[in-house]
C-alpha positions as YAML, in Angstrom:
chain: A
units: angstrom
residues:
- id: 1
  name: MET
  ca: [-8.27, 5.22, 34.07]
- id: 2
  name: GLU
  ca: [-11.84, 6.35, 34.17]
- id: 3
  name: LYS
  ca: [-13.09, 9.92, 34.84]
- id: 4
  name: THR
  ca: [-16.38, 11.53, 35.42]
- id: 5
  name: LEU
  ca: [-17.05, 15.38, 35.29]
- id: 6
  name: ASN
  ca: [-20.06, 16.85, 37.10]
- id: 7
  name: ARG
  ca: [-21.22, 20.39, 37.51]
- id: 8
  name: ILE
  ca: [-22.02, 21.32, 41.26]
- id: 9
  name: HIS
  ca: [-23.74, 24.38, 43.08]
- id: 10
  name: PRO
  ca: [-22.12, 24.29, 46.50]
- id: 11
  name: VAL
  ca: [-24.47, 25.14, 49.22]
- id: 12
  name: SER
  ca: [-21.92, 27.47, 50.45]
- id: 13
  name: ASP
  ca: [-22.44, 29.57, 47.36]
- id: 14
  name: PRO
  ca: [-25.55, 28.38, 45.61]
- id: 15
  name: GLU
  ca: [-25.19, 31.02, 42.48]
- id: 16
  name: ALA
  ca: [-21.56, 29.69, 41.74]
- id: 17
  name: THR
  ca: [-20.84, 27.11, 39.53]
- id: 18
  name: TYR
  ca: [-18.01, 24.44, 39.84]
- id: 19
  name: PHE
  ca: [-16.86, 21.48, 37.93]
- id: 20
  name: LEU
  ca: [-15.65, 18.46, 39.68]
- id: 21
  name: GLN
  ca: [-13.95, 15.64, 37.84]
- id: 22
  name: VAL
  ca: [-13.00, 12.41, 39.57]
- id: 23
  name: SER
  ca: [-10.39, 10.09, 38.25]
- id: 24
  name: TRP
  ca: [-9.92, 6.27, 39.43]
- id: 25
  name: GLU
  ca: [-8.01, 3.55, 38.12]
- id: 26
  name: LYS
  ca: [-9.95, 0.24, 39.55]
- id: 27
  name: ASP
  ca: [-12.65, 1.57, 41.73]
- id: 28
  name: LEU
  ca: [-12.94, 4.70, 44.16]
- id: 29
  name: GLY
  ca: [-12.16, 2.17, 46.84]
- id: 30
  name: THR
  ca: [-8.43, 1.99, 45.79]
- id: 31
  name: GLY
  ca: [-8.10, 5.73, 45.95]
- id: 32
  name: PHE
  ca: [-9.06, 8.62, 43.51]
- id: 33
  name: GLY
  ca: [-7.94, 11.98, 42.25]
- id: 34
  name: LEU
  ca: [-10.16, 15.33, 42.39]
- id: 35
  name: LEU
  ca: [-9.85, 18.39, 40.24]
- id: 36
  name: LEU
  ca: [-12.43, 21.21, 41.32]
- id: 37
  name: SER
  ca: [-12.69, 24.33, 39.07]
- id: 38
  name: ASP
  ca: [-14.64, 27.54, 39.01]
- id: 39
  name: CYS
  ca: [-13.22, 28.18, 35.49]
- id: 40
  name: GLN
  ca: [-11.15, 30.75, 37.08]
- id: 41
  name: CYS
  ca: [-9.05, 28.51, 39.55]
- id: 42
  name: ALA
  ca: [-8.12, 24.80, 39.84]
- id: 43
  name: TRP
  ca: [-7.52, 22.92, 42.67]
- id: 44
  name: THR
  ca: [-6.34, 19.04, 42.85]
- id: 45
  name: GLY
  ca: [-6.33, 16.53, 45.47]
- id: 46
  name: LYS
  ca: [-5.79, 12.82, 45.86]
- id: 47
  name: VAL
  ca: [-7.40, 10.42, 48.26]
- id: 48
  name: SER
  ca: [-5.75, 7.12, 49.02]
- id: 49
  name: GLU
  ca: [-7.00, 3.92, 49.78]
- id: 50
  name: ALA
  ca: [-6.02, 4.26, 53.58]
- id: 51
  name: ASP
  ca: [-7.62, 7.72, 53.63]
- id: 52
  name: ILE
  ca: [-10.92, 6.17, 52.66]
- id: 53
  name: SER
  ca: [-10.64, 3.37, 55.29]
- id: 54
  name: ARG
  ca: [-9.77, 5.93, 58.05]
- id: 55
  name: GLU
  ca: [-12.68, 8.31, 57.11]
- id: 56
  name: ALA
  ca: [-15.01, 5.07, 57.12]
- id: 57
  name: GLY
  ca: [-13.65, 3.96, 60.38]
- id: 58
  name: ASP
  ca: [-13.94, 7.86, 61.88]
- id: 59
  name: ILE
  ca: [-17.58, 8.12, 61.20]
- id: 60
  name: GLU
  ca: [-17.93, 4.18, 61.98]
- id: 61
  name: MET
  ca: [-19.75, 2.95, 58.65]
- id: 62
  name: ASP
  ca: [-18.77, -0.13, 56.78]
- id: 63
  name: ARG
  ca: [-16.21, 0.57, 54.46]
- id: 64
  name: GLU
  ca: [-17.98, -0.72, 51.52]
- id: 65
  name: LYS
  ca: [-21.08, 1.32, 52.23]
- id: 66
  name: TYR
  ca: [-18.67, 4.27, 52.54]
- id: 67
  name: VAL
  ca: [-17.19, 3.62, 49.05]
- id: 68
  name: GLU
  ca: [-20.91, 3.23, 47.60]
- id: 69
  name: GLU
  ca: [-21.84, 6.60, 49.17]
- id: 70
  name: LEU
  ca: [-18.58, 8.14, 47.76]
- id: 71
  name: ARG
  ca: [-19.64, 6.56, 44.45]
- id: 72
  name: LYS
  ca: [-23.11, 8.38, 44.49]
- id: 73
  name: ALA
  ca: [-21.80, 11.77, 45.65]
- id: 74
  name: LEU
  ca: [-18.73, 12.09, 43.43]
- id: 75
  name: ILE
  ca: [-19.44, 10.34, 40.21]
- id: 76
  name: ALA
  ca: [-22.99, 9.18, 39.82]
- id: 77
  name: GLY
  ca: [-24.31, 12.69, 38.46]
- id: 78
  name: GLU
  ca: [-28.06, 12.94, 37.56]
- id: 79
  name: GLU
  ca: [-28.75, 9.61, 39.64]
- id: 80
  name: SER
  ca: [-27.85, 11.51, 42.86]
- id: 81
  name: ALA
  ca: [-28.71, 15.03, 41.99]
- id: 82
  name: GLY
  ca: [-30.31, 16.89, 45.00]
- id: 83
  name: LYS
  ca: [-29.09, 14.31, 47.49]
- id: 84
  name: TYR
  ca: [-25.88, 15.30, 48.36]
- id: 85
  name: ASN
  ca: [-24.70, 19.00, 49.39]
- id: 86
  name: PHE
  ca: [-21.34, 20.17, 48.75]
- id: 87
  name: LEU
  ca: [-19.27, 22.93, 51.09]
- id: 88
  name: ILE
  ca: [-16.64, 24.76, 49.36]
- id: 89
  name: SER
  ca: [-14.05, 26.41, 52.01]
...
């Protein structure tokens, strides 16, 4: 299993710092797990392969392109810094 951990500052609260851990087996396209923490609380979730396909279809984006955008937003770190915004709700 592979994992990444990134520090994020959501646009909903730019002064706050969160840590986002993403874990996956083969690649993000087969599904992944998320752990989000503000160092006081933590939230977890799972995204299935079906969820990814459904989301790509909902926004009418090619599935492979959608998975690549997920990779850039969730695990690319410094490579994509400033290109993606996070909203915590």
